[in-house]
Amino acid sequence: MESIRKPFQGVSNIIRFNWHFYVMAIFVILLCLLFIPFVHESLRIMLLVLIALLTIPVLGSLLVSYYVYDVSGLYKLSWIAGKDNQNILHISAGFDETSAIIKAKFPAAQLVNCDFYNADRHTEISIKRARLKYPLADGCMAINSTNLPFEDSSFDLILAIFSVHEIRDQEERILFFKQLHRVLSDDGTIQVTEHLRDLPNFLAYQIGFFHFYSLNTWKHTFAEAGFALKSEIKVNPFVSTFDLKKVNHGNPS
Protein backbone atom coordinates (compact mmCIF):
# COMPACT_ATOMS: atom_id res chain seq x y z
CA MET A 1 0.00 0.00 0.00
CA GLU A 2 2.82 2.41 0.80
CA SER A 3 4.23 1.85 -2.69
CA ILE A 4 1.45 4.17 -3.93
CA ARG A 5 3.58 7.01 -2.55
CA LYS A 6 7.05 7.87 -3.79
CA PRO A 7 10.09 8.43 -1.53
CA PHE A 8 10.27 12.03 -0.26
CA GLN A 9 6.88 12.78 -1.84
CA GLY A 10 5.61 14.61 1.23
CA VAL A 11 8.52 16.94 1.87
CA SER A 12 9.03 17.61 -1.86
CA ASN A 13 5.40 18.74 -2.14
CA ILE A 14 5.89 21.04 0.85
CA ILE A 15 8.78 22.72 -0.97
CA ARG A 16 6.99 22.76 -4.33
CA PHE A 17 3.84 24.41 -3.00
CA ASN A 18 5.62 26.88 -0.70
CA TRP A 19 8.74 27.59 -2.75
CA HIS A 20 8.47 31.38 -2.32
CA PHE A 21 9.16 31.05 1.41
CA TYR A 22 12.31 29.00 0.83
CA VAL A 23 13.54 31.31 -1.94
CA MET A 24 13.20 34.32 0.36
CA ALA A 25 15.03 32.54 3.19
CA ILE A 26 17.89 31.46 0.90
CA PHE A 27 18.13 34.98 -0.57
CA VAL A 28 18.49 36.58 2.87
CA ILE A 29 21.03 33.96 3.98
CA LEU A 30 23.15 34.48 0.85
CA LEU A 31 22.94 38.25 1.28
CA CYS A 32 24.19 37.94 4.86
CA LEU A 33 27.04 35.67 3.76
CA LEU A 34 27.98 38.19 1.07
CA PHE A 35 28.29 41.05 3.56
CA ILE A 36 30.00 39.18 6.41
CA PRO A 37 33.60 39.63 5.13
CA PHE A 38 33.16 43.40 4.78
CA VAL A 39 31.51 44.45 8.04
CA HIS A 40 32.66 45.18 11.58
CA GLU A 41 32.97 42.19 13.92
CA SER A 42 29.94 43.18 16.02
CA LEU A 43 27.75 43.38 12.92
CA ARG A 44 29.28 40.14 11.66
CA ILE A 45 28.05 38.38 14.80
CA MET A 46 24.56 39.81 14.27
CA LEU A 47 24.53 38.52 10.69
CA LEU A 48 25.65 35.07 11.82
CA VAL A 49 22.86 35.04 14.40
CA LEU A 50 20.36 36.05 11.70
CA ILE A 51 21.61 33.23 9.46
CA ALA A 52 21.14 30.76 12.32
CA LEU A 53 17.65 32.11 13.08
CA LEU A 54 16.67 31.51 9.46
CA THR A 55 18.49 28.24 8.81
CA ILE A 56 17.56 26.26 11.92
CA PRO A 57 13.75 26.78 11.70
CA VAL A 58 13.67 26.13 7.94
CA LEU A 59 15.69 22.93 8.17
CA GLY A 60 13.80 21.89 11.30
CA SER A 61 10.40 22.31 9.65
CA LEU A 62 11.55 20.30 6.63
CA LEU A 63 12.85 17.51 8.86
CA VAL A 64 9.54 17.41 10.75
CA SER A 65 7.62 17.41 7.45
CA TYR A 66 9.75 14.53 6.21
CA TYR A 67 8.97 12.62 9.40
CA VAL A 68 5.24 13.40 9.31
CA TYR A 69 4.54 12.80 5.63
CA ASP A 70 7.22 10.35 4.55
CA VAL A 71 8.40 8.10 7.39
CA SER A 72 5.86 8.19 10.26
CA GLY A 73 3.45 5.72 8.68
CA LEU A 74 0.79 8.43 8.34
CA TYR A 75 -0.28 7.22 4.90
CA LYS A 76 -0.95 3.70 6.09
CA LEU A 77 -4.21 5.30 7.29
CA SER A 78 -4.33 2.67 10.02
CA TRP A 79 -6.83 4.66 12.11
CA ILE A 80 -9.61 4.56 9.49
CA ALA A 81 -12.68 2.78 10.84
CA GLY A 82 -13.90 1.63 7.44
CA LYS A 83 -15.32 -1.66 6.22
CA ASP A 84 -15.53 -3.11 2.75
CA ASN A 85 -19.33 -3.03 2.69
CA GLN A 86 -19.60 0.66 3.61
CA ASN A 87 -20.46 3.74 1.59
CA ILE A 88 -17.46 6.03 2.07
CA LEU A 89 -17.20 9.72 1.19
CA HIS A 90 -13.65 11.03 0.78
CA ILE A 91 -13.20 14.81 0.75
CA SER A 92 -10.19 16.72 -0.55
CA ALA A 93 -9.42 20.40 -1.09
CA GLY A 94 -7.44 21.01 -4.25
CA PHE A 95 -5.03 18.15 -3.67
CA ASP A 96 -5.76 14.44 -3.17
CA GLU A 97 -3.06 12.11 -1.85
CA THR A 98 -5.25 9.56 -0.09
CA SER A 99 -8.18 8.31 -2.21
CA ALA A 100 -6.05 5.71 -4.02
CA ILE A 101 -4.79 4.40 -0.67
CA ILE A 102 -8.35 4.21 0.70
CA LYS A 103 -9.51 2.36 -2.41
CA ALA A 104 -6.67 -0.15 -2.01
CA LYS A 105 -7.48 -0.53 1.69
CA PHE A 106 -11.22 -1.10 1.13
CA PRO A 107 -11.56 -2.44 -2.43
CA ALA A 108 -15.20 -3.53 -2.05
CA ALA A 109 -16.42 -0.30 -0.44
CA GLN A 110 -18.53 2.18 -2.39
CA LEU A 111 -16.05 5.07 -2.42
CA VAL A 112 -17.09 8.54 -3.59
CA ASN A 113 -14.34 11.13 -4.04
CA CYS A 114 -15.14 14.84 -4.02
CA ASP A 115 -13.24 18.11 -3.81
CA PHE A 116 -14.58 21.44 -2.54
CA TYR A 117 -11.70 23.69 -3.64
CA ASN A 118 -12.98 26.98 -5.02
CA ALA A 119 -10.34 29.47 -6.19
CA ASP A 120 -12.56 32.43 -5.27
CA ARG A 121 -13.19 31.23 -1.70
CA HIS A 122 -10.05 29.30 -0.86
CA THR A 123 -7.21 31.66 -1.70
CA GLU A 124 -4.10 30.17 -0.07
CA ILE A 125 -1.26 30.30 -2.61
CA SER A 126 -0.02 26.81 -1.69
CA ILE A 127 -3.33 25.14 -2.51
CA LYS A 128 -3.57 27.06 -5.79
CA ARG A 129 -0.17 25.68 -6.77
CA ALA A 130 -1.25 22.20 -5.70
CA ARG A 131 -4.30 22.33 -7.97
CA LEU A 132 -2.18 23.52 -10.91
CA LYS A 133 0.22 20.63 -10.35
CA TYR A 134 -2.51 18.05 -9.68
CA PRO A 135 -5.75 18.85 -11.58
CA LEU A 136 -9.03 17.32 -10.43
CA ALA A 137 -8.75 13.58 -11.01
CA ASP A 138 -11.13 11.64 -13.24
CA GLY A 139 -14.10 10.46 -11.21
CA CYS A 140 -13.65 13.09 -8.51
CA MET A 141 -16.66 15.38 -8.11
CA ALA A 142 -16.21 19.14 -7.76
CA ILE A 143 -18.62 20.21 -5.02
CA ASN A 144 -19.87 23.31 -3.23
CA SER A 145 -18.79 23.18 0.42
CA THR A 146 -22.13 24.53 1.64
CA ASN A 147 -24.45 22.46 -0.58
CA LEU A 148 -23.35 18.85 -1.00
CA PRO A 149 -25.03 17.03 -3.93
CA PHE A 150 -25.88 13.88 -1.96
CA GLU A 151 -29.04 12.44 -0.44
CA ASP A 152 -29.62 12.49 3.31
CA SER A 153 -27.91 9.67 5.26
CA SER A 154 -26.00 8.51 2.17
CA PHE A 155 -22.69 7.57 3.80
CA ASP A 156 -21.52 5.31 6.62
CA LEU A 157 -18.07 6.89 6.82
CA ILE A 158 -16.81 10.34 5.81
CA LEU A 159 -13.07 11.04 5.62
CA ALA A 160 -11.52 14.51 5.47
CA ILE A 161 -7.72 14.28 5.54
CA PHE A 162 -5.81 17.59 5.61
CA SER A 163 -8.61 19.32 3.73
CA VAL A 164 -11.08 21.16 5.99
CA HIS A 165 -8.51 23.64 7.36
CA GLU A 166 -8.49 25.17 3.88
CA ILE A 167 -11.94 26.60 4.69
CA ARG A 168 -10.70 29.77 6.39
CA ASP A 169 -14.13 31.31 6.98
CA GLN A 170 -15.71 29.99 10.18
CA GLU A 171 -19.30 30.33 8.96
CA GLU A 172 -18.53 28.41 5.77
CA ARG A 173 -16.74 25.74 7.81
CA ILE A 174 -19.73 25.25 10.13
CA LEU A 175 -22.14 25.11 7.18
CA PHE A 176 -19.89 22.51 5.58
CA PHE A 177 -20.05 20.30 8.67
CA LYS A 178 -23.82 20.75 8.81
CA GLN A 179 -23.93 19.36 5.28
CA LEU A 180 -21.77 16.44 6.41
CA HIS A 181 -24.22 15.89 9.27
CA ARG A 182 -27.07 15.70 6.75
CA VAL A 183 -25.43 13.15 4.44
CA LEU A 184 -24.02 10.94 7.23
CA SER A 185 -26.07 7.93 8.32
CA ASP A 186 -27.43 8.02 11.88
CA ASP A 187 -24.83 5.55 13.18
CA GLY A 188 -22.08 6.71 10.81
CA THR A 189 -18.69 8.22 11.62
CA ILE A 190 -16.74 11.21 10.39
CA GLN A 191 -12.96 11.17 10.72
CA VAL A 192 -11.19 14.52 10.35
CA THR A 193 -7.39 14.46 10.19
CA GLU A 194 -5.49 17.71 10.74
CA HIS A 195 -2.50 19.43 12.28
CA LEU A 196 -3.39 21.51 15.34
CA ARG A 197 -2.36 24.97 16.43
CA ASP A 198 -0.52 23.59 19.46
CA LEU A 199 2.96 23.54 20.99
CA PRO A 200 4.45 20.67 18.93
CA ASN A 201 3.35 22.28 15.66
CA PHE A 202 4.58 25.70 16.82
CA LEU A 203 8.01 24.25 17.59
CA ALA A 204 8.02 22.51 14.20
CA TYR A 205 6.58 25.22 11.95
CA GLN A 206 6.86 28.48 13.94
CA ILE A 207 4.61 31.10 12.30
CA GLY A 208 3.29 28.45 9.92
CA PHE A 209 1.28 26.90 12.75
CA PHE A 210 -1.22 29.78 12.39
CA HIS A 211 -2.42 28.00 9.24
CA PHE A 212 -3.83 25.30 11.53
CA TYR A 213 -6.79 25.57 13.91
CA SER A 214 -6.73 25.05 17.66
CA LEU A 215 -8.44 22.12 19.35
CA ASN A 216 -11.03 24.51 20.82
CA THR A 217 -11.83 25.91 17.37
CA TRP A 218 -12.43 22.42 16.02
CA LYS A 219 -14.58 21.50 19.03
CA HIS A 220 -16.69 24.63 18.51
CA THR A 221 -17.15 23.82 14.81
CA PHE A 222 -18.15 20.23 15.53
CA ALA A 223 -20.62 21.20 18.25
CA GLU A 224 -22.24 23.93 16.13
CA ALA A 225 -22.82 21.38 13.36
CA GLY A 226 -24.42 18.81 15.68
CA PHE A 227 -21.49 16.45 16.25
CA ALA A 228 -19.97 14.95 19.37
CA LEU A 229 -16.22 14.39 19.51
CA LYS A 230 -15.95 10.74 20.53
CA SER A 231 -12.16 10.49 20.48
CA GLU A 232 -8.96 12.15 19.34
CA ILE A 233 -6.38 9.81 17.84
CA LYS A 234 -2.79 11.05 17.83
CA VAL A 235 -1.57 9.74 14.49
CA ASN A 236 1.85 11.14 15.37
CA PRO A 237 2.96 14.00 17.67
CA PHE A 238 1.97 16.59 15.05
CA VAL A 239 -1.26 15.18 13.57
CA SER A 240 -4.63 14.32 15.13
CA THR A 241 -7.67 12.46 13.83
CA PHE A 242 -11.06 13.35 15.31
CA ASP A 243 -13.79 10.69 15.45
CA LEU A 244 -17.20 12.36 15.24
CA LYS A 245 -20.71 11.02 15.78
CA LYS A 246 -24.08 12.71 15.41
CA VAL A 247 -25.46 14.19 18.63
CA ASN A 248 -28.96 14.15 17.17
CA HIS A 249 -30.38 12.42 14.13
CA GLY A 250 -32.15 15.42 12.64
CA ASN A 251 -30.49 18.10 10.57
CA PRO A 252 -28.93 20.82 12.77
CA SER A 253 -30.51 24.24 12.33
Tab-separated table of C-alpha atoms in Angstrom:
chain	number	residue	atom	x	y	z
A	1	MET	CA	0.000	0.000	0.000
A	2	GLU	CA	2.817	2.412	0.802
A	3	SER	CA	4.231	1.851	-2.690
A	4	ILE	CA	1.453	4.167	-3.933
A	5	ARG	CA	3.577	7.008	-2.548
A	6	LYS	CA	7.054	7.870	-3.789
A	7	PRO	CA	10.088	8.434	-1.531
A	8	PHE	CA	10.271	12.031	-0.259
A	9	GLN	CA	6.879	12.780	-1.839
A	10	GLY	CA	5.614	14.609	1.231
A	11	VAL	CA	8.525	16.940	1.867
A	12	SER	CA	9.026	17.606	-1.856
A	13	ASN	CA	5.401	18.736	-2.138
A	14	ILE	CA	5.888	21.039	0.853
A	15	ILE	CA	8.776	22.718	-0.966
A	16	ARG	CA	6.991	22.760	-4.334
A	17	PHE	CA	3.836	24.406	-3.004
A	18	ASN	CA	5.625	26.884	-0.697
A	19	TRP	CA	8.743	27.595	-2.746
A	20	HIS	CA	8.466	31.383	-2.319
A	21	PHE	CA	9.157	31.048	1.405
A	22	TYR	CA	12.311	28.997	0.827
A	23	VAL	CA	13.537	31.306	-1.944
A	24	MET	CA	13.199	34.324	0.356
A	25	ALA	CA	15.025	32.545	3.188
A	26	ILE	CA	17.886	31.462	0.897
A	27	PHE	CA	18.129	34.978	-0.571
A	28	VAL	CA	18.490	36.578	2.872
A	29	ILE	CA	21.033	33.956	3.984
A	30	LEU	CA	23.149	34.483	0.849
A	31	LEU	CA	22.937	38.252	1.281
A	32	CYS	CA	24.191	37.942	4.855
A	33	LEU	CA	27.043	35.672	3.760
A	34	LEU	CA	27.981	38.186	1.068
A	35	PHE	CA	28.288	41.051	3.558
A	36	ILE	CA	29.999	39.176	6.411
A	37	PRO	CA	33.604	39.625	5.129
A	38	PHE	CA	33.164	43.397	4.776
A	39	VAL	CA	31.508	44.447	8.042
A	40	HIS	CA	32.660	45.177	11.580
A	41	GLU	CA	32.972	42.194	13.921
A	42	SER	CA	29.938	43.185	16.024
A	43	LEU	CA	27.746	43.381	12.920
A	44	ARG	CA	29.277	40.143	11.662
A	45	ILE	CA	28.052	38.381	14.803
A	46	MET	CA	24.562	39.807	14.269
A	47	LEU	CA	24.534	38.524	10.690
A	48	LEU	CA	25.648	35.074	11.824
A	49	VAL	CA	22.856	35.039	14.402
A	50	LEU	CA	20.360	36.048	11.702
A	51	ILE	CA	21.609	33.230	9.462
A	52	ALA	CA	21.143	30.760	12.315
A	53	LEU	CA	17.651	32.109	13.085
A	54	LEU	CA	16.673	31.511	9.464
A	55	THR	CA	18.488	28.241	8.809
A	56	ILE	CA	17.557	26.264	11.925
A	57	PRO	CA	13.746	26.775	11.701
A	58	VAL	CA	13.675	26.132	7.938
A	59	LEU	CA	15.694	22.926	8.172
A	60	GLY	CA	13.803	21.892	11.304
A	61	SER	CA	10.403	22.307	9.650
A	62	LEU	CA	11.552	20.298	6.625
A	63	LEU	CA	12.848	17.506	8.862
A	64	VAL	CA	9.537	17.412	10.745
A	65	SER	CA	7.622	17.415	7.452
A	66	TYR	CA	9.754	14.535	6.207
A	67	TYR	CA	8.972	12.624	9.400
A	68	VAL	CA	5.236	13.402	9.311
A	69	TYR	CA	4.538	12.803	5.628
A	70	ASP	CA	7.224	10.347	4.549
A	71	VAL	CA	8.396	8.096	7.394
A	72	SER	CA	5.864	8.193	10.261
A	73	GLY	CA	3.449	5.723	8.677
A	74	LEU	CA	0.786	8.432	8.339
A	75	TYR	CA	-0.277	7.220	4.905
A	76	LYS	CA	-0.946	3.699	6.093
A	77	LEU	CA	-4.208	5.304	7.290
A	78	SER	CA	-4.329	2.673	10.018
A	79	TRP	CA	-6.834	4.660	12.105
A	80	ILE	CA	-9.608	4.562	9.492
A	81	ALA	CA	-12.679	2.782	10.837
A	82	GLY	CA	-13.901	1.633	7.440
A	83	LYS	CA	-15.323	-1.662	6.222
A	84	ASP	CA	-15.531	-3.115	2.750
A	85	ASN	CA	-19.326	-3.027	2.691
A	86	GLN	CA	-19.604	0.658	3.609
A	87	ASN	CA	-20.463	3.737	1.592
A	88	ILE	CA	-17.461	6.032	2.072
A	89	LEU	CA	-17.198	9.719	1.189
A	90	HIS	CA	-13.651	11.026	0.778
A	91	ILE	CA	-13.204	14.815	0.746
A	92	SER	CA	-10.187	16.721	-0.550
A	93	ALA	CA	-9.419	20.399	-1.093
A	94	GLY	CA	-7.437	21.007	-4.248
A	95	PHE	CA	-5.025	18.147	-3.666
A	96	ASP	CA	-5.762	14.443	-3.166
A	97	GLU	CA	-3.059	12.113	-1.846
A	98	THR	CA	-5.252	9.560	-0.092
A	99	SER	CA	-8.178	8.313	-2.208
A	100	ALA	CA	-6.048	5.711	-4.017
A	101	ILE	CA	-4.788	4.395	-0.671
A	102	ILE	CA	-8.350	4.213	0.699
A	103	LYS	CA	-9.506	2.361	-2.413
A	104	ALA	CA	-6.670	-0.148	-2.014
A	105	LYS	CA	-7.476	-0.526	1.686
A	106	PHE	CA	-11.223	-1.102	1.126
A	107	PRO	CA	-11.558	-2.443	-2.434
A	108	ALA	CA	-15.196	-3.532	-2.046
A	109	ALA	CA	-16.415	-0.297	-0.444
A	110	GLN	CA	-18.526	2.177	-2.389
A	111	LEU	CA	-16.051	5.065	-2.422
A	112	VAL	CA	-17.093	8.538	-3.585
A	113	ASN	CA	-14.341	11.135	-4.042
A	114	CYS	CA	-15.144	14.838	-4.023
A	115	ASP	CA	-13.235	18.110	-3.813
A	116	PHE	CA	-14.582	21.436	-2.535
A	117	TYR	CA	-11.698	23.685	-3.641
A	118	ASN	CA	-12.983	26.984	-5.019
A	119	ALA	CA	-10.344	29.466	-6.191
A	120	ASP	CA	-12.558	32.428	-5.269
A	121	ARG	CA	-13.193	31.227	-1.701
A	122	HIS	CA	-10.046	29.304	-0.860
A	123	THR	CA	-7.214	31.656	-1.699
A	124	GLU	CA	-4.096	30.174	-0.066
A	125	ILE	CA	-1.260	30.297	-2.615
A	126	SER	CA	-0.018	26.812	-1.689
A	127	ILE	CA	-3.332	25.137	-2.508
A	128	LYS	CA	-3.565	27.062	-5.792
A	129	ARG	CA	-0.173	25.684	-6.772
A	130	ALA	CA	-1.249	22.199	-5.703
A	131	ARG	CA	-4.301	22.334	-7.974
A	132	LEU	CA	-2.177	23.515	-10.910
A	133	LYS	CA	0.224	20.627	-10.349
A	134	TYR	CA	-2.511	18.051	-9.680
A	135	PRO	CA	-5.751	18.849	-11.576
A	136	LEU	CA	-9.029	17.322	-10.429
A	137	ALA	CA	-8.751	13.576	-11.008
A	138	ASP	CA	-11.127	11.644	-13.236
A	139	GLY	CA	-14.099	10.461	-11.214
A	140	CYS	CA	-13.645	13.095	-8.506
A	141	MET	CA	-16.661	15.381	-8.106
A	142	ALA	CA	-16.207	19.142	-7.762
A	143	ILE	CA	-18.621	20.211	-5.019
A	144	ASN	CA	-19.871	23.309	-3.228
A	145	SER	CA	-18.786	23.180	0.418
A	146	THR	CA	-22.134	24.528	1.643
A	147	ASN	CA	-24.450	22.462	-0.576
A	148	LEU	CA	-23.352	18.855	-1.004
A	149	PRO	CA	-25.032	17.034	-3.932
A	150	PHE	CA	-25.879	13.877	-1.957
A	151	GLU	CA	-29.044	12.435	-0.442
A	152	ASP	CA	-29.620	12.486	3.314
A	153	SER	CA	-27.910	9.667	5.256
A	154	SER	CA	-25.996	8.509	2.167
A	155	PHE	CA	-22.689	7.569	3.801
A	156	ASP	CA	-21.519	5.310	6.618
A	157	LEU	CA	-18.068	6.894	6.822
A	158	ILE	CA	-16.813	10.341	5.811
A	159	LEU	CA	-13.072	11.036	5.617
A	160	ALA	CA	-11.522	14.507	5.473
A	161	ILE	CA	-7.724	14.279	5.535
A	162	PHE	CA	-5.809	17.586	5.610
A	163	SER	CA	-8.613	19.323	3.733
A	164	VAL	CA	-11.082	21.163	5.986
A	165	HIS	CA	-8.515	23.636	7.362
A	166	GLU	CA	-8.491	25.170	3.875
A	167	ILE	CA	-11.938	26.605	4.691
A	168	ARG	CA	-10.698	29.773	6.390
A	169	ASP	CA	-14.130	31.309	6.981
A	170	GLN	CA	-15.711	29.987	10.178
A	171	GLU	CA	-19.298	30.332	8.957
A	172	GLU	CA	-18.527	28.407	5.775
A	173	ARG	CA	-16.738	25.741	7.805
A	174	ILE	CA	-19.726	25.247	10.133
A	175	LEU	CA	-22.136	25.113	7.181
A	176	PHE	CA	-19.889	22.508	5.582
A	177	PHE	CA	-20.049	20.304	8.670
A	178	LYS	CA	-23.820	20.753	8.814
A	179	GLN	CA	-23.928	19.362	5.285
A	180	LEU	CA	-21.773	16.435	6.408
A	181	HIS	CA	-24.224	15.894	9.273
A	182	ARG	CA	-27.067	15.699	6.752
A	183	VAL	CA	-25.427	13.149	4.440
A	184	LEU	CA	-24.016	10.938	7.228
A	185	SER	CA	-26.075	7.934	8.321
A	186	ASP	CA	-27.427	8.017	11.880
A	187	ASP	CA	-24.828	5.551	13.179
A	188	GLY	CA	-22.077	6.713	10.813
A	189	THR	CA	-18.686	8.216	11.618
A	190	ILE	CA	-16.736	11.209	10.386
A	191	GLN	CA	-12.957	11.172	10.722
A	192	VAL	CA	-11.190	14.515	10.353
A	193	THR	CA	-7.392	14.456	10.189
A	194	GLU	CA	-5.492	17.711	10.744
A	195	HIS	CA	-2.502	19.426	12.282
A	196	LEU	CA	-3.387	21.508	15.339
A	197	ARG	CA	-2.358	24.973	16.428
A	198	ASP	CA	-0.522	23.593	19.458
A	199	LEU	CA	2.960	23.541	20.987
A	200	PRO	CA	4.452	20.665	18.931
A	201	ASN	CA	3.347	22.283	15.662
A	202	PHE	CA	4.584	25.697	16.817
A	203	LEU	CA	8.014	24.246	17.587
A	204	ALA	CA	8.021	22.510	14.200
A	205	TYR	CA	6.580	25.216	11.945
A	206	GLN	CA	6.857	28.481	13.943
A	207	ILE	CA	4.613	31.101	12.298
A	208	GLY	CA	3.291	28.447	9.920
A	209	PHE	CA	1.277	26.901	12.751
A	210	PHE	CA	-1.221	29.778	12.393
A	211	HIS	CA	-2.423	28.004	9.239
A	212	PHE	CA	-3.826	25.298	11.528
A	213	TYR	CA	-6.790	25.566	13.915
A	214	SER	CA	-6.726	25.048	17.658
A	215	LEU	CA	-8.441	22.122	19.355
A	216	ASN	CA	-11.034	24.512	20.821
A	217	THR	CA	-11.829	25.914	17.365
A	218	TRP	CA	-12.431	22.417	16.019
A	219	LYS	CA	-14.583	21.497	19.025
A	220	HIS	CA	-16.692	24.625	18.508
A	221	THR	CA	-17.145	23.823	14.814
A	222	PHE	CA	-18.146	20.226	15.530
A	223	ALA	CA	-20.621	21.205	18.251
A	224	GLU	CA	-22.245	23.928	16.128
A	225	ALA	CA	-22.823	21.385	13.360
A	226	GLY	CA	-24.415	18.813	15.683
A	227	PHE	CA	-21.492	16.447	16.250
A	228	ALA	CA	-19.974	14.946	19.374
A	229	LEU	CA	-16.224	14.394	19.512
A	230	LYS	CA	-15.951	10.736	20.529
A	231	SER	CA	-12.163	10.486	20.478
A	232	GLU	CA	-8.961	12.150	19.341
A	233	ILE	CA	-6.384	9.808	17.836
A	234	LYS	CA	-2.789	11.053	17.828
A	235	VAL	CA	-1.570	9.739	14.486
A	236	ASN	CA	1.850	11.135	15.372
A	237	PRO	CA	2.957	13.999	17.674
A	238	PHE	CA	1.967	16.589	15.053
A	239	VAL	CA	-1.261	15.181	13.572
A	240	SER	CA	-4.635	14.316	15.128
A	241	THR	CA	-7.667	12.460	13.827
A	242	PHE	CA	-11.060	13.347	15.311
A	243	ASP	CA	-13.785	10.690	15.452
A	244	LEU	CA	-17.201	12.361	15.242
A	245	LYS	CA	-20.713	11.020	15.776
A	246	LYS	CA	-24.078	12.708	15.413
A	247	VAL	CA	-25.458	14.190	18.629
A	248	ASN	CA	-28.962	14.154	17.167
A	249	HIS	CA	-30.382	12.424	14.134
A	250	GLY	CA	-32.147	15.415	12.639
A	251	ASN	CA	-30.495	18.099	10.572
A	252	PRO	CA	-28.933	20.821	12.772
A	253	SER	CA	-30.509	24.238	12.327
